[in-house]
Short mmCIF file of N, CA and C in Angstrom, two decimals:
data_model
loop_
_atom_site.label_atom_id
_atom_site.label_comp_id
_atom_site.label_asym_id
_atom_site.label_seq_id
_atom_site.Cartn_x
_atom_site.Cartn_y
_atom_site.Cartn_z
N MET A 1 83.89 -152.40 66.18
CA MET A 1 85.57 -152.59 65.03
C MET A 1 85.90 -154.46 65.18
N PRO A 2 85.73 -155.16 64.14
CA PRO A 2 86.47 -155.92 63.81
C PRO A 2 88.38 -156.05 63.83
N LEU A 3 88.52 -156.92 63.95
CA LEU A 3 89.78 -157.32 63.94
C LEU A 3 90.39 -158.08 63.63
N ILE A 4 90.97 -158.08 62.49
CA ILE A 4 91.95 -159.15 61.11
C ILE A 4 93.11 -159.42 61.61
N VAL A 5 94.02 -160.23 61.49
CA VAL A 5 94.74 -160.51 62.43
C VAL A 5 95.32 -161.21 61.46
N GLY A 6 96.44 -161.52 60.34
CA GLY A 6 97.34 -161.99 59.99
C GLY A 6 98.41 -162.61 60.43
N LEU A 7 98.79 -164.05 60.84
CA LEU A 7 99.76 -164.87 61.14
C LEU A 7 101.42 -164.76 60.47
N GLY A 8 101.90 -164.64 60.87
CA GLY A 8 103.56 -164.97 60.18
C GLY A 8 104.48 -164.18 61.42
N ASN A 9 105.85 -163.80 60.83
CA ASN A 9 107.05 -164.06 61.56
C ASN A 9 107.12 -162.23 61.17
N PRO A 10 107.95 -161.85 62.15
CA PRO A 10 108.55 -160.85 61.83
C PRO A 10 109.88 -161.17 61.21
N GLY A 11 110.01 -159.66 60.73
CA GLY A 11 112.06 -160.03 60.26
C GLY A 11 111.40 -159.86 58.55
N ALA A 12 112.81 -159.11 57.63
CA ALA A 12 112.97 -159.64 56.35
C ALA A 12 113.37 -160.55 55.56
N GLU A 13 113.86 -161.45 56.64
CA GLU A 13 114.43 -163.32 55.92
C GLU A 13 113.06 -164.00 56.30
N TYR A 14 111.75 -162.95 56.48
CA TYR A 14 110.19 -164.69 56.35
C TYR A 14 109.60 -163.91 55.44
N GLU A 15 109.62 -162.44 55.13
CA GLU A 15 108.39 -161.62 54.15
C GLU A 15 108.18 -162.23 52.75
N TRP A 16 108.98 -163.22 52.04
CA TRP A 16 108.45 -164.11 51.52
C TRP A 16 108.17 -165.96 51.37
N THR A 17 108.62 -166.48 52.99
CA THR A 17 107.61 -166.99 53.30
C THR A 17 106.51 -167.97 53.04
N ARG A 18 106.00 -169.35 53.64
CA ARG A 18 105.25 -169.46 53.06
C ARG A 18 104.23 -169.09 54.53
N HIS A 19 105.54 -169.58 55.34
CA HIS A 19 104.74 -168.96 56.57
C HIS A 19 103.34 -167.93 57.60
N ASN A 20 104.13 -167.16 55.97
CA ASN A 20 103.64 -165.33 56.26
C ASN A 20 102.98 -164.78 55.41
N LEU A 21 101.66 -165.77 54.39
CA LEU A 21 100.57 -165.43 54.32
C LEU A 21 99.21 -164.80 54.83
N GLY A 22 99.78 -164.88 56.18
CA GLY A 22 98.98 -163.83 56.68
C GLY A 22 98.95 -162.15 56.73
N PHE A 23 100.95 -162.51 56.75
CA PHE A 23 101.53 -161.25 56.95
C PHE A 23 100.60 -160.34 55.40
N MET A 24 101.38 -161.33 54.25
CA MET A 24 101.07 -160.93 53.20
C MET A 24 99.49 -160.27 53.43
N LEU A 25 98.36 -160.64 53.65
CA LEU A 25 97.09 -160.28 53.04
C LEU A 25 96.80 -158.94 53.83
N ILE A 26 97.53 -158.87 54.99
CA ILE A 26 97.35 -157.97 55.92
C ILE A 26 98.17 -156.11 55.00
N ASP A 27 99.40 -156.93 54.67
CA ASP A 27 99.61 -155.89 53.62
C ASP A 27 98.70 -155.58 51.95
N ARG A 28 98.18 -156.03 52.15
CA ARG A 28 97.25 -156.05 50.65
C ARG A 28 96.70 -155.51 50.89
N ILE A 29 96.01 -156.02 52.08
CA ILE A 29 94.28 -154.90 52.56
C ILE A 29 95.31 -153.33 52.69
N ALA A 30 96.06 -152.89 53.81
CA ALA A 30 96.35 -152.15 54.12
C ALA A 30 96.99 -151.47 52.60
N THR A 31 97.26 -151.45 51.84
CA THR A 31 97.59 -151.30 50.53
C THR A 31 96.94 -150.62 50.05
N ALA A 32 95.59 -151.36 49.88
CA ALA A 32 94.23 -151.12 48.38
C ALA A 32 93.07 -150.56 49.91
N THR A 33 93.76 -150.46 50.63
CA THR A 33 93.10 -149.09 51.48
C THR A 33 93.68 -147.98 52.00
N GLY A 34 95.11 -148.03 51.68
CA GLY A 34 95.63 -146.61 52.11
C GLY A 34 95.87 -146.59 53.69
N ALA A 35 95.92 -147.87 54.07
CA ALA A 35 95.74 -147.52 55.75
C ALA A 35 97.05 -147.76 56.07
N LEU A 36 97.35 -147.45 57.36
CA LEU A 36 98.97 -147.88 57.56
C LEU A 36 99.85 -148.50 59.02
N VAL A 37 100.34 -149.88 58.66
CA VAL A 37 100.21 -151.53 59.47
C VAL A 37 101.79 -150.98 60.47
N LYS A 38 101.52 -149.61 61.07
CA LYS A 38 102.67 -149.71 61.95
C LYS A 38 102.52 -148.73 62.90
N ARG A 39 101.66 -148.57 63.91
CA ARG A 39 101.35 -148.54 65.32
C ARG A 39 102.09 -149.38 66.06
N ARG A 40 102.42 -149.65 67.17
CA ARG A 40 102.82 -150.49 67.93
C ARG A 40 101.99 -150.24 69.26
N ALA A 41 101.38 -151.50 68.85
CA ALA A 41 100.31 -152.03 70.67
C ALA A 41 100.65 -153.93 70.71
N CYS A 42 100.40 -153.68 71.66
CA CYS A 42 100.84 -155.69 72.18
C CYS A 42 101.41 -155.69 71.15
N GLN A 43 102.64 -156.42 71.71
CA GLN A 43 104.01 -156.73 70.38
C GLN A 43 102.77 -156.80 68.98
N SER A 44 101.99 -156.09 68.11
CA SER A 44 102.45 -155.97 67.18
C SER A 44 102.31 -154.70 66.34
N LEU A 45 102.29 -154.96 65.19
CA LEU A 45 102.34 -153.48 64.15
C LEU A 45 100.47 -153.94 63.87
N VAL A 46 99.52 -152.48 63.83
CA VAL A 46 98.32 -152.40 63.87
C VAL A 46 98.14 -150.84 63.10
N GLY A 47 97.06 -151.06 62.64
CA GLY A 47 96.07 -150.05 61.65
C GLY A 47 94.78 -149.93 61.41
N ASN A 48 94.56 -148.71 61.53
CA ASN A 48 92.79 -149.09 61.34
C ASN A 48 93.06 -148.72 59.54
N ALA A 49 91.78 -149.70 59.35
CA ALA A 49 91.10 -149.73 57.84
C ALA A 49 89.97 -149.31 57.16
N ASP A 50 89.30 -149.02 56.14
CA ASP A 50 88.04 -149.06 55.86
C ASP A 50 87.36 -149.89 55.25
N ILE A 51 87.54 -151.07 55.20
CA ILE A 51 87.46 -152.55 54.09
C ILE A 51 85.75 -152.10 54.33
N ALA A 52 84.91 -152.84 53.06
CA ALA A 52 83.39 -152.75 53.12
C ALA A 52 82.84 -152.15 53.56
N GLY A 53 82.67 -150.87 53.95
CA GLY A 53 81.92 -149.77 54.42
C GLY A 53 82.22 -149.83 56.20
N ARG A 54 83.23 -150.99 56.37
CA ARG A 54 83.82 -150.89 58.42
C ARG A 54 84.73 -150.62 58.12
N ARG A 55 84.86 -150.20 59.49
CA ARG A 55 86.32 -149.19 60.59
C ARG A 55 86.76 -150.72 60.68
N ALA A 56 88.28 -150.93 60.56
CA ALA A 56 88.56 -152.18 61.07
C ALA A 56 89.87 -152.06 60.88
N LEU A 57 90.81 -153.32 62.30
CA LEU A 57 91.87 -152.68 62.64
C LEU A 57 93.06 -154.51 62.81
N LEU A 58 93.33 -153.53 61.57
CA LEU A 58 94.48 -154.77 61.04
C LEU A 58 95.61 -154.81 61.91
N VAL A 59 96.11 -155.66 61.79
CA VAL A 59 97.15 -156.36 62.79
C VAL A 59 97.98 -157.54 62.20
N LYS A 60 99.23 -157.39 62.72
CA LYS A 60 100.72 -158.97 62.20
C LYS A 60 101.22 -158.41 63.27
N PRO A 61 101.11 -159.55 64.46
CA PRO A 61 102.01 -160.13 65.97
C PRO A 61 102.98 -159.97 65.53
N GLN A 62 104.55 -159.48 66.89
CA GLN A 62 105.63 -159.28 66.20
C GLN A 62 106.07 -160.47 66.98
N THR A 63 105.65 -160.95 67.45
CA THR A 63 105.67 -162.10 69.01
C THR A 63 106.16 -163.49 68.34
N TYR A 64 105.78 -163.56 66.87
CA TYR A 64 106.43 -165.03 66.48
C TYR A 64 105.15 -165.33 66.16
N MET A 65 105.42 -166.67 65.60
CA MET A 65 103.93 -167.61 65.33
C MET A 65 103.88 -168.01 66.24
N ASN A 66 104.62 -168.77 67.45
CA ASN A 66 104.66 -169.96 68.49
C ASN A 66 102.91 -168.48 69.46
N LEU A 67 103.93 -167.40 69.27
CA LEU A 67 103.01 -166.45 70.67
C LEU A 67 102.00 -165.77 69.95
N SER A 68 101.34 -165.44 68.84
CA SER A 68 100.54 -165.17 68.45
C SER A 68 99.15 -164.62 69.48
N GLY A 69 99.09 -165.71 70.11
CA GLY A 69 97.82 -165.29 71.10
C GLY A 69 98.04 -164.56 72.10
N GLU A 70 99.32 -164.40 72.50
CA GLU A 70 99.27 -163.41 73.79
C GLU A 70 99.65 -161.95 73.38
N ALA A 71 99.63 -161.74 71.51
CA ALA A 71 99.18 -160.39 71.32
C ALA A 71 97.96 -160.38 71.44
N VAL A 72 97.34 -161.24 70.35
CA VAL A 72 95.56 -161.29 69.87
C VAL A 72 94.65 -161.00 71.20
N LYS A 73 95.12 -161.84 72.52
CA LYS A 73 93.90 -161.36 73.28
C LYS A 73 94.63 -160.18 74.78
N CYS A 74 96.01 -159.19 74.61
CA CYS A 74 96.57 -157.88 75.04
C CYS A 74 95.41 -156.86 73.74
N LEU A 75 95.46 -157.45 72.56
CA LEU A 75 94.71 -156.45 71.45
C LEU A 75 93.30 -156.55 72.50
N GLN A 76 92.64 -157.93 72.73
CA GLN A 76 91.23 -157.87 72.65
C GLN A 76 91.35 -156.34 74.49
N ALA A 77 92.33 -157.50 75.04
CA ALA A 77 91.47 -156.87 76.24
C ALA A 77 91.54 -155.42 76.33
N LYS A 78 92.33 -154.35 75.51
CA LYS A 78 93.07 -153.70 75.06
C LYS A 78 91.94 -152.81 74.61
N TYR A 79 90.96 -153.09 74.02
CA TYR A 79 89.85 -152.90 72.92
C TYR A 79 88.17 -153.35 73.74
N GLU A 80 88.62 -154.03 74.42
CA GLU A 80 87.03 -154.40 74.63
C GLU A 80 86.24 -153.38 74.96
N GLY A 81 84.83 -152.75 75.04
CA GLY A 81 84.25 -152.66 75.05
C GLY A 81 83.94 -152.32 73.37
N GLN A 82 84.69 -152.28 72.42
CA GLN A 82 84.53 -151.03 71.17
C GLN A 82 84.19 -152.81 70.56
N GLY A 83 83.74 -153.48 71.05
CA GLY A 83 83.21 -154.90 69.37
C GLY A 83 84.13 -155.89 69.09
N ILE A 84 85.51 -155.12 69.34
CA ILE A 84 86.14 -156.58 68.55
C ILE A 84 86.46 -157.66 69.64
N ALA A 85 86.12 -158.06 70.28
CA ALA A 85 86.09 -159.26 71.08
C ALA A 85 85.10 -160.05 70.53
N ASN A 86 84.36 -160.28 69.75
CA ASN A 86 83.27 -160.53 68.99
C ASN A 86 83.33 -160.97 67.88
N GLN A 87 84.51 -160.16 66.85
CA GLN A 87 84.61 -159.69 65.53
C GLN A 87 86.08 -160.69 65.10
N LEU A 88 86.61 -160.98 65.44
CA LEU A 88 87.82 -161.65 65.03
C LEU A 88 87.94 -162.49 63.50
N ILE A 89 88.90 -161.94 62.66
CA ILE A 89 89.41 -162.39 61.58
C ILE A 89 90.88 -162.88 61.42
N VAL A 90 91.02 -164.23 61.73
CA VAL A 90 92.41 -164.95 61.50
C VAL A 90 92.89 -165.23 60.35
N ILE A 91 93.73 -165.20 59.71
CA ILE A 91 94.69 -164.71 58.66
C ILE A 91 95.70 -166.07 58.82
N SER A 92 95.52 -167.22 57.90
CA SER A 92 96.68 -168.55 58.42
C SER A 92 97.02 -169.22 56.53
N ASP A 93 98.41 -169.46 56.99
CA ASP A 93 98.72 -170.72 55.62
C ASP A 93 97.87 -171.85 56.33
N ASP A 94 97.96 -172.78 55.36
CA ASP A 94 97.51 -173.51 55.95
C ASP A 94 98.41 -174.87 54.47
N LEU A 95 98.70 -176.05 55.50
CA LEU A 95 99.69 -177.55 54.57
C LEU A 95 99.31 -178.34 54.25
N ALA A 96 97.55 -178.27 54.44
CA ALA A 96 96.16 -179.09 53.85
C ALA A 96 96.10 -179.01 53.18
N LEU A 97 95.81 -178.02 52.17
CA LEU A 97 95.17 -176.90 51.55
C LEU A 97 95.98 -176.91 50.19
N PRO A 98 95.69 -177.43 48.89
CA PRO A 98 96.56 -177.40 47.52
C PRO A 98 96.80 -175.76 47.54
N LEU A 99 97.94 -175.60 47.07
CA LEU A 99 98.53 -173.79 46.81
C LEU A 99 97.57 -173.25 46.00
N GLY A 100 97.27 -172.26 45.99
CA GLY A 100 95.92 -171.60 45.61
C GLY A 100 94.34 -171.42 46.04
N THR A 101 94.71 -172.64 46.91
CA THR A 101 92.93 -172.78 47.80
C THR A 101 92.60 -172.05 49.02
N ILE A 102 91.56 -171.77 49.15
CA ILE A 102 91.90 -170.77 50.09
C ILE A 102 90.28 -171.42 51.16
N ARG A 103 90.19 -171.37 52.49
CA ARG A 103 89.32 -172.24 52.96
C ARG A 103 88.67 -171.07 54.55
N ILE A 104 87.02 -170.88 53.90
CA ILE A 104 87.09 -169.75 55.48
C ILE A 104 86.17 -170.64 56.62
N ARG A 105 86.36 -170.81 57.67
CA ARG A 105 85.62 -171.82 58.61
C ARG A 105 84.90 -170.44 59.44
N PRO A 106 83.58 -170.32 60.17
CA PRO A 106 83.54 -169.68 61.23
C PRO A 106 84.25 -169.98 62.96
N ARG A 107 85.51 -171.14 62.71
CA ARG A 107 85.13 -171.73 64.51
C ARG A 107 86.42 -172.87 63.73
N GLY A 108 86.64 -173.52 65.08
CA GLY A 108 87.75 -174.67 64.80
C GLY A 108 88.73 -174.86 64.62
N SER A 109 89.20 -175.98 64.87
CA SER A 109 90.90 -176.51 65.68
C SER A 109 92.15 -175.92 65.11
N ALA A 110 93.15 -175.86 65.92
CA ALA A 110 94.05 -175.13 64.49
C ALA A 110 94.85 -175.81 64.02
N GLY A 111 94.60 -177.55 63.70
CA GLY A 111 94.59 -178.29 62.33
C GLY A 111 96.03 -178.16 62.96
N GLY A 112 97.09 -178.43 63.98
CA GLY A 112 98.24 -178.70 63.85
C GLY A 112 99.24 -177.29 63.37
N HIS A 113 98.19 -176.00 63.94
CA HIS A 113 99.32 -174.38 63.14
C HIS A 113 99.96 -174.25 64.30
N ASN A 114 100.75 -174.37 64.66
CA ASN A 114 101.47 -173.04 65.93
C ASN A 114 100.37 -171.85 65.72
N GLY A 115 100.54 -171.13 65.22
CA GLY A 115 100.46 -169.87 65.95
C GLY A 115 98.45 -169.94 65.75
N LEU A 116 97.49 -171.09 65.22
CA LEU A 116 96.70 -171.05 65.88
C LEU A 116 95.94 -171.68 67.03
N LYS A 117 97.40 -173.02 67.25
CA LYS A 117 96.96 -173.21 68.31
C LYS A 117 97.18 -172.53 69.65
N SER A 118 98.79 -171.12 69.94
CA SER A 118 98.66 -170.41 70.24
C SER A 118 97.41 -169.11 70.57
N LEU A 119 96.87 -169.28 69.76
CA LEU A 119 94.94 -168.25 69.81
C LEU A 119 94.86 -168.98 70.65
N ILE A 120 94.38 -170.09 70.58
CA ILE A 120 93.08 -170.73 70.50
C ILE A 120 93.95 -171.06 72.41
N ALA A 121 94.72 -170.87 72.89
CA ALA A 121 95.25 -171.64 73.92
C ALA A 121 94.95 -170.49 74.49
N ALA A 122 95.36 -169.15 74.12
CA ALA A 122 95.48 -167.44 75.25
C ALA A 122 94.19 -167.49 74.55
N LEU A 123 93.23 -167.81 73.81
CA LEU A 123 92.19 -166.76 73.96
C LEU A 123 90.70 -167.69 74.61
N GLY A 124 90.88 -169.13 74.95
CA GLY A 124 90.30 -170.22 75.75
C GLY A 124 89.12 -170.32 74.76
N SER A 125 88.90 -170.33 73.29
CA SER A 125 88.09 -170.40 72.33
C SER A 125 88.52 -170.98 71.37
N ASP A 126 87.59 -171.72 70.71
CA ASP A 126 88.46 -171.22 68.60
C ASP A 126 87.23 -171.31 67.95
N GLU A 127 86.26 -170.33 68.98
CA GLU A 127 84.96 -169.56 68.25
C GLU A 127 85.46 -168.25 67.32
N PHE A 128 86.43 -168.37 66.48
CA PHE A 128 87.10 -166.49 65.75
C PHE A 128 86.78 -167.79 64.31
N VAL A 129 86.55 -166.56 63.22
CA VAL A 129 86.82 -166.63 62.26
C VAL A 129 88.03 -167.04 61.58
N ARG A 130 88.36 -167.78 60.75
CA ARG A 130 89.77 -168.31 60.39
C ARG A 130 89.60 -168.22 58.72
N LEU A 131 90.86 -167.08 57.75
CA LEU A 131 91.25 -167.37 56.54
C LEU A 131 91.83 -168.34 56.27
N ARG A 132 91.85 -169.89 55.38
CA ARG A 132 93.80 -170.24 55.90
C ARG A 132 93.52 -170.08 54.65
N ILE A 133 94.62 -169.99 53.83
CA ILE A 133 95.05 -169.94 52.59
C ILE A 133 96.29 -171.34 52.04
N GLY A 134 96.32 -172.24 51.47
CA GLY A 134 96.78 -173.30 50.66
C GLY A 134 98.49 -172.48 50.81
N ILE A 135 98.97 -174.08 51.31
CA ILE A 135 100.55 -173.74 51.06
C ILE A 135 100.71 -175.60 50.30
N GLN A 136 100.27 -176.61 50.30
CA GLN A 136 100.25 -178.00 50.67
C GLN A 136 101.61 -178.03 49.04
N PRO A 137 101.95 -178.81 49.63
CA PRO A 137 102.80 -179.26 48.75
C PRO A 137 103.03 -180.08 48.09
N GLU A 138 103.93 -180.86 46.73
CA GLU A 138 103.59 -181.30 45.56
C GLU A 138 104.09 -183.04 45.94
N HIS A 139 104.41 -182.75 46.97
CA HIS A 139 105.38 -184.35 47.57
C HIS A 139 105.24 -184.09 48.90
N GLU A 140 105.98 -185.45 48.60
CA GLU A 140 105.67 -185.58 50.42
C GLU A 140 107.04 -185.38 51.24
N LEU A 141 106.94 -184.64 52.74
CA LEU A 141 107.06 -184.07 53.28
C LEU A 141 108.05 -184.27 54.24
N SER A 142 109.21 -184.62 54.65
CA SER A 142 110.74 -184.56 55.34
C SER A 142 111.22 -183.77 56.89
N ASP A 143 110.46 -182.23 56.57
CA ASP A 143 110.94 -181.34 56.94
C ASP A 143 109.33 -180.47 56.92
N THR A 144 108.82 -180.57 58.05
CA THR A 144 107.91 -179.26 57.45
C THR A 144 107.97 -178.32 58.11
N LYS A 145 109.26 -178.18 59.20
CA LYS A 145 109.07 -176.34 59.37
C LYS A 145 110.45 -175.68 58.57
N SER A 146 110.82 -176.69 57.44
CA SER A 146 111.70 -176.00 56.43
C SER A 146 111.04 -175.90 55.85
N PHE A 147 110.51 -176.30 55.39
CA PHE A 147 109.35 -176.27 53.90
C PHE A 147 108.37 -175.16 54.23
N VAL A 148 108.05 -174.78 55.41
CA VAL A 148 106.83 -173.66 55.99
C VAL A 148 107.03 -172.53 56.29
N LEU A 149 109.66 -172.22 55.90
CA LEU A 149 110.22 -171.33 56.29
C LEU A 149 110.62 -171.25 55.05
N ASP A 150 110.33 -171.87 53.73
CA ASP A 150 111.05 -171.91 52.81
C ASP A 150 110.21 -170.81 52.13
N GLU A 151 111.01 -169.55 51.87
CA GLU A 151 110.37 -168.84 50.60
C GLU A 151 109.21 -169.19 49.59
N PHE A 152 108.56 -168.55 48.61
CA PHE A 152 107.87 -169.39 47.44
C PHE A 152 108.53 -168.92 46.53
N PRO A 153 108.91 -169.93 45.66
CA PRO A 153 109.95 -169.65 44.29
C PRO A 153 109.25 -168.32 43.41
N LYS A 154 110.55 -167.85 43.20
CA LYS A 154 109.21 -166.99 42.36
C LYS A 154 108.64 -166.79 40.77
N SER A 155 108.81 -168.50 41.32
CA SER A 155 107.78 -169.17 39.91
C SER A 155 106.40 -168.93 40.17
N GLN A 156 106.46 -169.44 41.62
CA GLN A 156 105.29 -169.59 42.54
C GLN A 156 103.98 -168.30 42.56
N ARG A 157 104.93 -167.04 42.62
CA ARG A 157 104.68 -165.37 43.40
C ARG A 157 103.47 -165.48 42.42
N PRO A 158 103.20 -165.41 41.06
CA PRO A 158 101.87 -165.21 40.39
C PRO A 158 100.75 -165.67 41.37
N GLN A 159 100.65 -167.23 40.54
CA GLN A 159 99.64 -167.83 41.59
C GLN A 159 99.66 -167.24 43.39
N VAL A 160 100.55 -167.04 44.11
CA VAL A 160 100.53 -166.22 45.25
C VAL A 160 100.01 -164.62 45.25
N ALA A 161 100.34 -164.41 44.36
CA ALA A 161 99.64 -163.16 43.94
C ALA A 161 98.27 -163.61 44.03
N GLU A 162 97.94 -163.87 42.85
CA GLU A 162 96.38 -164.03 42.80
C GLU A 162 95.50 -164.53 43.27
N VAL A 163 95.95 -165.90 44.87
CA VAL A 163 95.20 -166.36 45.77
C VAL A 163 95.15 -164.57 47.03
N LEU A 164 96.41 -164.32 47.40
CA LEU A 164 95.87 -162.79 48.34
C LEU A 164 94.57 -161.91 47.66
N ALA A 165 94.13 -162.13 46.20
CA ALA A 165 93.58 -160.91 46.05
C ALA A 165 92.18 -161.62 45.49
N ARG A 166 92.30 -163.22 45.76
CA ARG A 166 90.72 -163.48 45.88
C ARG A 166 90.22 -163.72 47.84
N SER A 167 91.89 -163.23 48.38
CA SER A 167 91.60 -163.35 49.79
C SER A 167 91.48 -161.97 50.60
N ALA A 168 91.70 -161.04 49.71
CA ALA A 168 91.87 -159.97 50.30
C ALA A 168 89.81 -159.76 50.23
N GLU A 169 89.16 -160.59 48.45
CA GLU A 169 87.74 -160.26 48.46
C GLU A 169 86.92 -161.07 50.02
N ALA A 170 87.80 -162.23 49.56
CA ALA A 170 86.64 -162.95 50.89
C ALA A 170 86.74 -162.15 52.09
N VAL A 171 87.85 -161.71 52.51
CA VAL A 171 87.41 -160.91 53.64
C VAL A 171 86.66 -159.29 53.50
N GLN A 172 86.79 -158.71 52.62
CA GLN A 172 86.00 -158.02 52.05
C GLN A 172 83.63 -158.39 52.44
N VAL A 173 83.75 -159.83 52.13
CA VAL A 173 82.53 -160.19 51.47
C VAL A 173 82.07 -160.92 52.79
N ILE A 174 83.07 -161.56 53.96
CA ILE A 174 83.23 -161.42 55.38
C ILE A 174 82.68 -160.12 56.51
N LEU A 175 83.06 -159.26 55.88
CA LEU A 175 82.66 -158.16 56.51
C LEU A 175 81.27 -157.12 56.17
N ARG A 176 80.89 -156.86 55.36
CA ARG A 176 80.09 -157.02 54.34
C ARG A 176 79.11 -157.33 54.37
N ASP A 177 78.96 -159.46 53.84
CA ASP A 177 78.00 -160.33 54.20
C ASP A 177 77.95 -161.01 55.42
N GLY A 178 78.82 -161.54 55.81
CA GLY A 178 78.75 -162.48 56.93
C GLY A 178 79.68 -163.54 56.64
N VAL A 179 79.98 -163.93 57.29
CA VAL A 179 81.46 -165.51 57.07
C VAL A 179 80.05 -166.27 56.10
N GLU A 180 79.10 -166.79 56.49
CA GLU A 180 78.45 -167.54 55.62
C GLU A 180 78.24 -167.24 53.88
N LYS A 181 77.80 -166.40 53.51
CA LYS A 181 78.16 -165.82 52.32
C LYS A 181 79.60 -166.02 51.76
N ALA A 182 80.37 -165.84 52.67
CA ALA A 182 82.13 -165.37 52.31
C ALA A 182 82.26 -167.22 51.66
N MET A 183 81.62 -167.92 52.85
CA MET A 183 81.50 -169.79 52.50
C MET A 183 81.01 -169.80 51.76
N SER A 184 79.88 -169.18 50.70
CA SER A 184 79.43 -170.27 50.13
C SER A 184 80.32 -169.63 48.80
N LEU A 185 81.28 -168.75 48.80
CA LEU A 185 81.24 -168.29 47.90
C LEU A 185 83.22 -168.28 47.26
N TYR A 186 83.87 -168.56 48.34
CA TYR A 186 85.27 -168.88 47.93
C TYR A 186 85.69 -170.64 48.51
N ASN A 187 85.26 -171.39 49.09
CA ASN A 187 85.29 -172.24 50.16
C ASN A 187 85.03 -173.17 48.36
#
């Protein structure tokens, strides 16, 4: 059973922030599949979903971004023996990609993303699929933290909805046809 982790920060004040695209995509997938991501496990909200003919565990760590790895490591240990450890898909925002762009990779560095740094440190590996969603600003930033924790302006929300729809499709392709096929279609 694949473990699909959306990175974000818990709480209503973060709901529409750029840093919460992972949570937004998990919510979109849950709505589309009729899943409820409300059960508490390993400092996370989790829920089972059927995606592309496969059962998956949707995850929203509630540890805040910088400690996401602790929650995921706990979930992998909890579900060890069910094949989850080798099937991890992590969804995050990415400052280096233009808004509306997605990038899928089978492995890689954290690229400065604190949630990915936490996962790599906790798991001791960068060998997990990541789906990154671009949030690159149109101008030079003086304060990166404020930018990622700011809400998307209402004018950008239709573009956010569109990239989330494409990202949800990409997750289906990853599960049905593999990461290489998804990369060829969505990168």
